[in-house]
Each structure stands twice: as C-alpha cells, then as structure tokens.
C-alpha cells in the first residue's frame, strides 16, 4: 500500500495527525528532499528505509514502490505542502493504477496557507476579493497561454505565486500590464513556518529589489493583492444586523 502524504509547509508539527500516524508505521519513505523538512523523518521507525526523491527519476520512485509493494511493505511518498499543488502526483498515481498497486492520498497544509498565517492575512476580504488565484510563472513547465499572468492579473483577485521568486522583475511587469497598479501591496514569504522564515511586505514595484536585498531567489511564495492592504468591509456573517440560519439579527 502506498500513501501519498502532504508533509505541510515546513514546521514539523504542521503535518496532519493522520499523516504522522501513517509515517510512524512506514517501512519505506520516499521524501521530496528539496522542500520536506528532514526532521519529519524522526517520526519514522528505526529500521525504516528512506529515499530522497530529489536525485531520483519517476521510474526509480515507482521501482521503489513496486518492490516494496511486492514485499507487502507500507510505503509513504512524502510531498511538500499539499500534494495536489505542483506535486507531480498524478503521473505516479496513474502508473500505480496501471500496475494494480493500491494507494491513498492524505492532504497537507499548503505553503499558501502557511504564508497567510505568517502574514496574519486573510485572502478573501469582503469588497476586496472573494477569489484566490494559485499560479506560477512558466519555467521548464509551460503555463497555458490563456493563464498568462497578465490575464489572471486583470481580475485583481488575491494571488499566490509559486515557483516564481527567481523571476520577479518579469512577474511585476506582467502584473502591472494586467492592470494592478505598481503600488499594490505584495509580500514575499520565504520558507513559511520554518525556523528561518522571512516575511517581507512590499509592493508590486519593489518585489525584485526587496527579494535581492534579502537574498531570496527560491523557496518563497509571492502574494499580491488588496487583501494585504487595510481597506475592507466587515463580514455579513458576524454583523449584528444580519440574520442567518444560526443567529437572529439584534433589534
Ligand atoms: N505542494 C507544495 C508546493 C510545491 S511547489 C505546497 O502545497 O505548498 C514548490 C514551491 O512552493 C516553491 O517554489 C515555493 O514557491 C512554494 N513553497 C513551498 N514551501 C514553501 C514555504 N514553506 N514557504 C514559501 N514557499 C514555499
């Protein structure tokens, strides 16, 4: 049996209880060494076999799973954050289906949630934005033309940009081209929830300069939008004059 488990954004205690329980029983762990906190491996049994997928191909990962499965081992594939976001799990799952190997997915806390916590921010503020766009600049993985940053920016929704902190000048250019003003609030959150986390509040215009000043070019999320500013309306849900299913309005 293979378990794809979200390791969370970094802090060892941000894996889910379910994820930790399974990790403690694992016979084999394949973890994404570039971003998963190695301290999580301390939850494993003494004789657990550990593989770092950073230096492995998809075929090698599957090979470890297949051999483990043949010996009835409990196999954990530990992915950073939540595995459904840039986790490359679909290709693994499809091969496991083909091979008739059973698997389960355990979700994790994504870094975009970790980053919001670090900023003490809420992405969905009334009268600011009710939408969060999770996206990236293209790298070796292309981004479909219709999802080009300036097109998404035209919505002025709250945006969280993964895998893009090495391309900030171009990112700012596209955000502005799409309609955000240069002084729109933005933030760089480096290694959210890790002990060496850095939180930098800035503007779209100064993203690149502030990243350089702080020596950040990877393992960071870029957040953009009015949700990082100070203007918003109170929620209706907790408004005393508003009645809903569980509460009568105050007279
Ligand atoms: N599945 C992961 C994302 C993997 S893609 C998740 O749900 O978070 C890798 C990118 O995620 C990095 O380039 C960076 O942009 C972001 N990232 C991952 N962990 C991070 C962290 N702790 N702090 C800030 N960004 C992080």
CSV table of C-alpha atoms in Angstrom, one decimal, residues 11 13 18 48 58 61 65-66 75 78 80 92 94 104 120 153 168 170 172 183 188 193 220 240:
chain,number,residue,atom,x,y,z
A,11,UNK,CA,7.3,23.1,10.6
A,13,UNK,CA,4.1,19.9,13.7
A,18,UNK,CA,-3.3,11.2,10.1
A,48,UNK,CA,12.5,2.4,8.0
A,58,UNK,CA,9.8,8.9,-11.8
A,61,UNK,CA,10.4,6.2,-7.5
A,65,UNK,CA,7.2,1.4,-4.6
A,66,UNK,CA,6.8,-1.7,-6.7
A,75,UNK,CA,5.2,2.8,1.6
A,78,UNK,CA,6.0,12.4,1.4
A,80,UNK,CA,5.8,19.1,0.5
A,92,UNK,CA,2.7,8.5,-10.1
A,94,UNK,CA,-1.6,6.7,-13.0
A,104,UNK,CA,-4.4,6.7,-0.7
A,120,UNK,CA,-1.6,37.1,9.6
A,153,UNK,CA,-4.0,39.8,-13.0
A,168,UNK,CA,10.4,38.9,-10.0
A,170,UNK,CA,9.2,40.0,-15.2
A,172,UNK,CA,5.9,42.6,-11.7
A,183,UNK,CA,1.9,50.3,-5.5
A,188,UNK,CA,7.4,37.7,-0.2
A,193,UNK,CA,6.6,28.1,9.0
A,220,UNK,CA,9.3,31.6,-1.4
A,240,UNK,CA,-25.3,42.2,14.4
